[in-house]
PDB file of C-alpha atoms in Angstrom:
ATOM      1  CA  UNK C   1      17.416 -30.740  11.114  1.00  0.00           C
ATOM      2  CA  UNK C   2      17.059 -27.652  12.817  1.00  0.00           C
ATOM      3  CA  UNK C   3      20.211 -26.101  11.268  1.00  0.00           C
ATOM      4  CA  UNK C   4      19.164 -27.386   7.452  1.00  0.00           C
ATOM      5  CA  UNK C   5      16.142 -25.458   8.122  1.00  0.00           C
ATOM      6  CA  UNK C   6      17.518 -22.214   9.566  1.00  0.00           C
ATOM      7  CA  UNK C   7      20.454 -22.247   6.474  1.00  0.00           C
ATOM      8  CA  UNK C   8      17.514 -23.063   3.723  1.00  0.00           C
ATOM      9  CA  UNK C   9      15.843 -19.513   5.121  1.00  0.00           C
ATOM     10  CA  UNK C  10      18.590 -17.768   4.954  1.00  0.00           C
ATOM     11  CA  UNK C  11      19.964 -19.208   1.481  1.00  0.00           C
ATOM     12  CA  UNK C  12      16.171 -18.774  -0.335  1.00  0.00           C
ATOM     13  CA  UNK C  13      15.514 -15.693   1.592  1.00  0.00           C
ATOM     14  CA  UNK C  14      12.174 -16.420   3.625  1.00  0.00           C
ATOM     15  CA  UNK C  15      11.347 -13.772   5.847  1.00  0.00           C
ATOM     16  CA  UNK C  16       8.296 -14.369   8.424  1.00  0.00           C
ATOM     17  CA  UNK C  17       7.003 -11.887  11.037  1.00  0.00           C
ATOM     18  CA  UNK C  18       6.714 -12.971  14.657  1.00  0.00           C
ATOM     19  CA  UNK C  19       2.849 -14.159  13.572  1.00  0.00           C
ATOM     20  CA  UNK C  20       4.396 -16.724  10.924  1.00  0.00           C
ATOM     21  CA  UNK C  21       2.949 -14.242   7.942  1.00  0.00           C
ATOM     22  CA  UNK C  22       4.913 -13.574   5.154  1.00  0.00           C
ATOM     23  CA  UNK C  23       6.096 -10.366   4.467  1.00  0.00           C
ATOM     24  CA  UNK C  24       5.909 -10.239   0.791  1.00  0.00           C
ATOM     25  CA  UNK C  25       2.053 -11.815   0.577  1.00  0.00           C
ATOM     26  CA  UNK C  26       1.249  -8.373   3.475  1.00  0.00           C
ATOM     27  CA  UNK C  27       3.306  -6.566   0.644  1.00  0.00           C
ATOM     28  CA  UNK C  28       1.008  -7.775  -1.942  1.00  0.00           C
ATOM     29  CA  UNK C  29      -2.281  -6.901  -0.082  1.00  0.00           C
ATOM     30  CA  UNK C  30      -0.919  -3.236   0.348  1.00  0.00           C
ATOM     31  CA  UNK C  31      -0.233  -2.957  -3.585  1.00  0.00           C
ATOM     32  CA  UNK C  32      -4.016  -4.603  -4.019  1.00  0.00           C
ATOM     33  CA  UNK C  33      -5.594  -2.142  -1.831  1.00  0.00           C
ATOM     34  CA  UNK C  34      -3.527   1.217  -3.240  1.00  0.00           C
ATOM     35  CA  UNK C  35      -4.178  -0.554  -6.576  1.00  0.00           C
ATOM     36  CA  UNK C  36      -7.637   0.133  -6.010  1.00  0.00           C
ATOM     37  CA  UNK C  37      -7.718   2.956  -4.465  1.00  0.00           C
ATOM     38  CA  UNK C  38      -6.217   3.881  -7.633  1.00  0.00           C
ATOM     39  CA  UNK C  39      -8.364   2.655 -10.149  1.00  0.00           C
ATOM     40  CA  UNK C  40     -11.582   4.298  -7.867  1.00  0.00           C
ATOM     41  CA  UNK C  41      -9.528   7.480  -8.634  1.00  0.00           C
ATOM     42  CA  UNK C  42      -9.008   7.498 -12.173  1.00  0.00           C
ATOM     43  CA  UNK C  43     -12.587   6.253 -13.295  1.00  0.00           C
ATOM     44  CA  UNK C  44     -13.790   9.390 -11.535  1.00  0.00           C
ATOM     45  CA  UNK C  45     -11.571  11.431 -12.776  1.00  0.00           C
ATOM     46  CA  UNK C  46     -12.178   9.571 -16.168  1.00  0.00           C
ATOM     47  CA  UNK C  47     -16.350   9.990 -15.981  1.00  0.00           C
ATOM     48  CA  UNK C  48     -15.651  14.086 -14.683  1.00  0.00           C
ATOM     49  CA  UNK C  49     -13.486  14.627 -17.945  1.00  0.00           C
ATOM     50  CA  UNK C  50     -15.609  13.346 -20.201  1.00  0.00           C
ATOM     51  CA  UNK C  51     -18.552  14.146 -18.366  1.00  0.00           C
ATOM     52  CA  UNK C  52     -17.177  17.980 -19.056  1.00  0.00           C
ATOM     53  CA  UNK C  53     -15.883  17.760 -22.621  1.00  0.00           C
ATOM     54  CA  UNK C  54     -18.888  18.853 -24.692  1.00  0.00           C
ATOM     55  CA  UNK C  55     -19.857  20.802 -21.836  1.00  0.00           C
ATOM     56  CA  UNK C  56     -20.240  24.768 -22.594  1.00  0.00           C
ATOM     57  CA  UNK C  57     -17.180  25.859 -20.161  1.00  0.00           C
ATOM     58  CA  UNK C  58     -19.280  27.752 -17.623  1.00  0.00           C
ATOM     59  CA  UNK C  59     -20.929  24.721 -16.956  1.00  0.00           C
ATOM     60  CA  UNK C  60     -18.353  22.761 -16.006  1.00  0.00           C
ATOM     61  CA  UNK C  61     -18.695  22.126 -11.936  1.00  0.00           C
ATOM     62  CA  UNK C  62     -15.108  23.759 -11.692  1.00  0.00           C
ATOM     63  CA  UNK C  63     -15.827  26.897 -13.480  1.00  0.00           C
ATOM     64  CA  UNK C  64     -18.759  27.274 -11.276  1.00  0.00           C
ATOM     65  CA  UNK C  65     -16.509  26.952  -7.649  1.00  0.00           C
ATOM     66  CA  UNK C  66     -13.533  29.433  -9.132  1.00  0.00           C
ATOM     67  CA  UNK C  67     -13.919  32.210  -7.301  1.00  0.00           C
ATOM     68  CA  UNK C  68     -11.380  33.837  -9.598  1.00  0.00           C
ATOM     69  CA  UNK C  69     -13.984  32.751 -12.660  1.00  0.00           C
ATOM     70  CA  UNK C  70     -16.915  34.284 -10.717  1.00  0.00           C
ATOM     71  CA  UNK C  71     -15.716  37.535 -10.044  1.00  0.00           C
ATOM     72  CA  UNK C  72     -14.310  37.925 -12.992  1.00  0.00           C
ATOM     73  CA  UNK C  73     -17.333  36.600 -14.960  1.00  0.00           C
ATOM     74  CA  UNK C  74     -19.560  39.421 -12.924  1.00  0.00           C
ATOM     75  CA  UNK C  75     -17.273  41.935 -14.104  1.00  0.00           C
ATOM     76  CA  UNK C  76     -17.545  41.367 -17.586  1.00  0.00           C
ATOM     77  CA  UNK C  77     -21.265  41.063 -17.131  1.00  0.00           C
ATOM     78  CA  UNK C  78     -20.976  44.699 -15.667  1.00  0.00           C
ATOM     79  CA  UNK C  79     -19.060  46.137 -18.834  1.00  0.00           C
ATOM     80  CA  UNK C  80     -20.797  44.446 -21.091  1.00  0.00           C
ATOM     81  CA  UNK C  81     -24.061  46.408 -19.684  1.00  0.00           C
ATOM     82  CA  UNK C  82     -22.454  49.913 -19.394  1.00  0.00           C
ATOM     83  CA  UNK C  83     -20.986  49.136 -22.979  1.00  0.00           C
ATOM     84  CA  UNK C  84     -24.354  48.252 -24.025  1.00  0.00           C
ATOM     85  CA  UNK C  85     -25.889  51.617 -22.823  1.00  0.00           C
ATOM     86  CA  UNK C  86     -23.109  53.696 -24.026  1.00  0.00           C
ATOM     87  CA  UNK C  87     -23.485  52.257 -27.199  1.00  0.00           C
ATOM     88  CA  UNK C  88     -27.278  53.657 -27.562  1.00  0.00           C
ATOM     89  CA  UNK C  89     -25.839  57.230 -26.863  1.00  0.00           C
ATOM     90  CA  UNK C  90     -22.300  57.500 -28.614  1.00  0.00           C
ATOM     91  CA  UNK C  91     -20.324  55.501 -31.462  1.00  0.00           C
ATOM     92  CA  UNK C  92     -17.315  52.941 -31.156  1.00  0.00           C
ATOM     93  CA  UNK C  93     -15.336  55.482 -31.708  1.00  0.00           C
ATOM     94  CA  UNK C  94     -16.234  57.459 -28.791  1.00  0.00           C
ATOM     95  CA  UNK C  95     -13.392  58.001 -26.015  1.00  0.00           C
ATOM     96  CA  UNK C  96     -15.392  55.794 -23.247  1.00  0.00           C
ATOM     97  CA  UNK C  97     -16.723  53.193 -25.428  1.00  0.00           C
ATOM     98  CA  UNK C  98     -13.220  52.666 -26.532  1.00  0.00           C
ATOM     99  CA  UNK C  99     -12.112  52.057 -22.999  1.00  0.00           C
ATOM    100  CA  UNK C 100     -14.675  49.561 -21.966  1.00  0.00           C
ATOM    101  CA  UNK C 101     -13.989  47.671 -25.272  1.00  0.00           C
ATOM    102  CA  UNK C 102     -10.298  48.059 -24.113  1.00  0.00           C
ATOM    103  CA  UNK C 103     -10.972  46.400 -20.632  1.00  0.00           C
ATOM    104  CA  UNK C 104     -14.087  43.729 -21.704  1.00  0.00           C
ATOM    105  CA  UNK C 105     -11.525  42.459 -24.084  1.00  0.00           C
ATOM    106  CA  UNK C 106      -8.670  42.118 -21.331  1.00  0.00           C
ATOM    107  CA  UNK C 107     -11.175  40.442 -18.976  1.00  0.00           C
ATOM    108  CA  UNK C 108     -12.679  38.048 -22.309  1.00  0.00           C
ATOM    109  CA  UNK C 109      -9.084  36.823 -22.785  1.00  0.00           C
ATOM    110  CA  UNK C 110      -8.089  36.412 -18.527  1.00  0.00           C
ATOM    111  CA  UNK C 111     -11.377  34.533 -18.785  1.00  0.00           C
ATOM    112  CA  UNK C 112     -10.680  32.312 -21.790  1.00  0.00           C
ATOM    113  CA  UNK C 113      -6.581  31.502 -19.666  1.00  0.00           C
ATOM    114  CA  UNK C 114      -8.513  30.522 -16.496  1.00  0.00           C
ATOM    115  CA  UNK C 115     -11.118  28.281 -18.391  1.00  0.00           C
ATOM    116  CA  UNK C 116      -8.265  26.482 -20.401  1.00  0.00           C
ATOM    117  CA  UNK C 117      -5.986  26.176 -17.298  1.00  0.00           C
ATOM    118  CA  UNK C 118      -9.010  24.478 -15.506  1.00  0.00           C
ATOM    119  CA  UNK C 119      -9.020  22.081 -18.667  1.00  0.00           C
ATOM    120  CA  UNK C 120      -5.492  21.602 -19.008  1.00  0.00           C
ATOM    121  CA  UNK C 121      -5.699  20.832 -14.915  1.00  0.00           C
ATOM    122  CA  UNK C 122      -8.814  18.397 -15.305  1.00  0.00           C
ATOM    123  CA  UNK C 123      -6.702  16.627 -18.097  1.00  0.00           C
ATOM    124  CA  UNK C 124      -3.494  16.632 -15.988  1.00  0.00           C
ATOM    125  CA  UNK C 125      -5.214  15.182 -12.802  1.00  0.00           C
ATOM    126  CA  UNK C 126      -6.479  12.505 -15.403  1.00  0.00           C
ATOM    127  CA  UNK C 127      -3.449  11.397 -17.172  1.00  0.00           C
ATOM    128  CA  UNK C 128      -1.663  11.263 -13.672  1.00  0.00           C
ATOM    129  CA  UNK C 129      -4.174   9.156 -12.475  1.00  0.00           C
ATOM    130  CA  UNK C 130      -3.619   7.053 -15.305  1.00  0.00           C
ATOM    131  CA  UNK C 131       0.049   6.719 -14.592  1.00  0.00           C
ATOM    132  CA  UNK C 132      -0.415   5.847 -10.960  1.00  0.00           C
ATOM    133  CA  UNK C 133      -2.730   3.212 -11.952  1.00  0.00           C
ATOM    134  CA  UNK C 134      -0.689   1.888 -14.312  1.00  0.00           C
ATOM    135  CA  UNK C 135       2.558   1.829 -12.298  1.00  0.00           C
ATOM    136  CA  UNK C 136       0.649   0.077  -9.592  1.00  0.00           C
ATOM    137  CA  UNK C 137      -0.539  -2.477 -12.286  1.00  0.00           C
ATOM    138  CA  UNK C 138       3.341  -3.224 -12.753  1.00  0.00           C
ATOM    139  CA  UNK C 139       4.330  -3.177  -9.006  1.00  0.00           C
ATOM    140  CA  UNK C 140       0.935  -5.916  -8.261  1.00  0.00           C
ATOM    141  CA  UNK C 141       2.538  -8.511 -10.994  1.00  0.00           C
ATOM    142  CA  UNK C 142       5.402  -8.127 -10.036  1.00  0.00           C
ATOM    143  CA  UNK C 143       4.967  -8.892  -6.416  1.00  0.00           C
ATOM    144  CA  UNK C 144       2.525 -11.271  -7.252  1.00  0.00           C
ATOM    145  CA  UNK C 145       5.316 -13.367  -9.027  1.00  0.00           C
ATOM    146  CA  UNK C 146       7.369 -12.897  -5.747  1.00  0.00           C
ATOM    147  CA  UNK C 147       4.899 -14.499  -3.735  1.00  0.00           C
ATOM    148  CA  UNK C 148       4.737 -17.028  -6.605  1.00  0.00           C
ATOM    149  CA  UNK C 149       8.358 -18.056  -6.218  1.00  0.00           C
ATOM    150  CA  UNK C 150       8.335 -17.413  -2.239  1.00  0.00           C
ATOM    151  CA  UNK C 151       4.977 -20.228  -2.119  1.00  0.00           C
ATOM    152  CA  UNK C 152       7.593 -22.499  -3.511  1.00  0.00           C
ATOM    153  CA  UNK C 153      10.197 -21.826  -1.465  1.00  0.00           C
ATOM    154  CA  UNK C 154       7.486 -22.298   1.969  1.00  0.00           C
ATOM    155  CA  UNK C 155       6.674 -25.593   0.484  1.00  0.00           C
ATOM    156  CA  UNK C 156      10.098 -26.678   0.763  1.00  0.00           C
ATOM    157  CA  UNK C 157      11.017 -24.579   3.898  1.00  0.00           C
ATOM    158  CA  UNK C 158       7.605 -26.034   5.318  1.00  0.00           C
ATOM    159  CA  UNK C 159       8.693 -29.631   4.826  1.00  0.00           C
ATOM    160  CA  UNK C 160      11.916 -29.042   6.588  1.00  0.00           C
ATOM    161  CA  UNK C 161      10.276 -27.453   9.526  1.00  0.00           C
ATOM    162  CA  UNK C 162       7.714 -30.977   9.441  1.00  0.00           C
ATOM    163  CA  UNK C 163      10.882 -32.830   9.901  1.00  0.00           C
ATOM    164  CA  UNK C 164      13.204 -30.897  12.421  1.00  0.00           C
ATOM    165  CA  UNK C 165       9.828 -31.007  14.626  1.00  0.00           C
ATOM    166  CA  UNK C 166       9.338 -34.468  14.301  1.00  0.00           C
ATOM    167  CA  UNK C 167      12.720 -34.959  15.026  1.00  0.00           C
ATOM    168  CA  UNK C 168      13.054 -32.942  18.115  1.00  0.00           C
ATOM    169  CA  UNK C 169       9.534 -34.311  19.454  1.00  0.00           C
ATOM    170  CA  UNK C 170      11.840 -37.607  18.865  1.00  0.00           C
ATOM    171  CA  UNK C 171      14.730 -36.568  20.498  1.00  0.00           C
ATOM    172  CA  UNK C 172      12.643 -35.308  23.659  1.00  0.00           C
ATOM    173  CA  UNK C 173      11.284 -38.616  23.909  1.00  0.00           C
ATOM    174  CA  UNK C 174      14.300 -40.603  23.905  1.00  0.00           C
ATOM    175  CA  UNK C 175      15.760 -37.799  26.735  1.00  0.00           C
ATOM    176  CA  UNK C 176      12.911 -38.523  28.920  1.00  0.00           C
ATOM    177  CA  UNK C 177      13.471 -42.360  28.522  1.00  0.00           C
ATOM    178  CA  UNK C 178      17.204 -41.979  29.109  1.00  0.00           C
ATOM    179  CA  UNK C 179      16.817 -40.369  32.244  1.00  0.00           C
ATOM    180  CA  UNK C 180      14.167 -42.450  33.217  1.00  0.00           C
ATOM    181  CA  UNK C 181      16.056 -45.081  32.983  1.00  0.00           C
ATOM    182  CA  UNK C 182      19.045 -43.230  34.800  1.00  0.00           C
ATOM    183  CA  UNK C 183      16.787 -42.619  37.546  1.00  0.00           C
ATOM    184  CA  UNK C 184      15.277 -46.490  37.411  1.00  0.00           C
ATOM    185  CA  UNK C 185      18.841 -47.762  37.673  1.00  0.00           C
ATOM    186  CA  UNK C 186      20.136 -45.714  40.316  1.00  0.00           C
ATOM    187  CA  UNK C 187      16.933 -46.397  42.923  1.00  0.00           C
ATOM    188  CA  UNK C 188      17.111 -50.533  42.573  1.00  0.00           C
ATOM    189  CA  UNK C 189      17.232 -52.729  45.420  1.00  0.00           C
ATOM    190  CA  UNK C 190      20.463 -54.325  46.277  1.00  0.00           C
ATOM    191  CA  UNK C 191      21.048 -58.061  46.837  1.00  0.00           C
ATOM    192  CA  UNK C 192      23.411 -57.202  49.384  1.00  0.00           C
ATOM    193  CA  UNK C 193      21.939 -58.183  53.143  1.00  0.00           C
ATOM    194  CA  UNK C 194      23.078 -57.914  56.242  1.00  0.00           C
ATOM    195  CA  UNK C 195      23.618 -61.072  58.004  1.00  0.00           C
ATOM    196  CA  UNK C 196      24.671 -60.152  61.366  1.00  0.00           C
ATOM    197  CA  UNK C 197      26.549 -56.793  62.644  1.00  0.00           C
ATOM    198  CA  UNK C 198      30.076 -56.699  62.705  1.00  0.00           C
ATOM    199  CA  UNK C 199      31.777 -56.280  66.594  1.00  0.00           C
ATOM    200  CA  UNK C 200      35.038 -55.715  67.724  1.00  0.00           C
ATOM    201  CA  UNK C 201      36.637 -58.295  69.155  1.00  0.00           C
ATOM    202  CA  UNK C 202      37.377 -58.380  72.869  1.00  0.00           C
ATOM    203  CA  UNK C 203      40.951 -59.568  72.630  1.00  0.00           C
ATOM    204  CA  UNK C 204      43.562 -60.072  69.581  1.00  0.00           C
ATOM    205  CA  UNK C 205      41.999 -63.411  67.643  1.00  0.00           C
TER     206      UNK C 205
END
């Protein structure tokens, strides 16, 4: 019994931890857990994007903690205002207005690259989210059919164990009787008495 049991793991390919768990149902529960995990992830990534797409782009909580953005937000602030008093004293085509038209348009157009890599980033973190949640999706039913087929596969490997233990709680029992009864036979009384003690004669009889 004992060996049909052992070969029927091996042939099906039951594995079981020392704490008779099932490695592919702790398998499962992982998945399950990074599965949502994963979801959590992408609906907040989800709400943010959306959250941000009518937004005017310096409202956008990531435009606000660039640094980069900032600073160079404050400069153009600071040409715009010398351009602006320049322009009450001279003409657009004046040497210095020139200049600061020159740089406020350099800074407009770094400005407008950093706002529409922090879209393009927003959208990427998004999408991978998606993916991640998705492959996990794939990787849950398809481990969920493994424990499927492996809950089979205990059933039967369950109702071999049922009967190599009953068998062996058997086989103990019959052991103990057999040497019980080795040990009964060898301590029973003999019918052999003795009569009277044997002497040796005195003379030849």
């Amino acid at each position: 019994s004992e060996d049909r049991l052992q070969n029927y793991s091996r042939r099906s390919g039951l594995l079981f931890t020392s704490d008779k768990q099932n490695p592919s149902e702790e398998r499962l529960r992982q998945v399950q857990e990074s599965l949502t995990r994963a979801q959590e992830d992408r609906m907040m990534k989800q709400a943010r994007r959306e959250a941000t797409a009518g937004a005017a782009p310096e409202a956008m909580p990531e435009m606000v903690e660039s640094a980069s953005l900032r600073d160079n937000q404050s400069k153009l602030t600071d040409l715009r205002r010398q351009r602006a008093e320049l322009s009450t004293v001279f003409n657009q085509s004046f040497d210095l207005v020139k200049r600061l038209d020159a740089q406020i348009a350099t800074l407009e157009t770094a400005l407008n690259l950093e706002r529409a890599a922090v879209v393009q980033r927003m959208r990427n973190e998004y999408e991978g989210a998606l993916r991640r949640e998705k492959l996990l999706q794939e990787s849950y039913g398809a481990q969920s059919e493994v424990v499927a087929r492996d809950g089979e596969k205990a059933v039967q490997y369950g109702m071999l164990q049922r009967e190599a233990d009953s068998n062996r709680q058997l086989y103990e029992l019959m052991l103990r009787r057999v040497n019980e009864t080795s040990v009964a036979s060898a301590m029973r009384a003999s019918n052999v008495r003795v009569v009277d003690p044997g002497k040796p004669p005195r003379a030849p009889y």
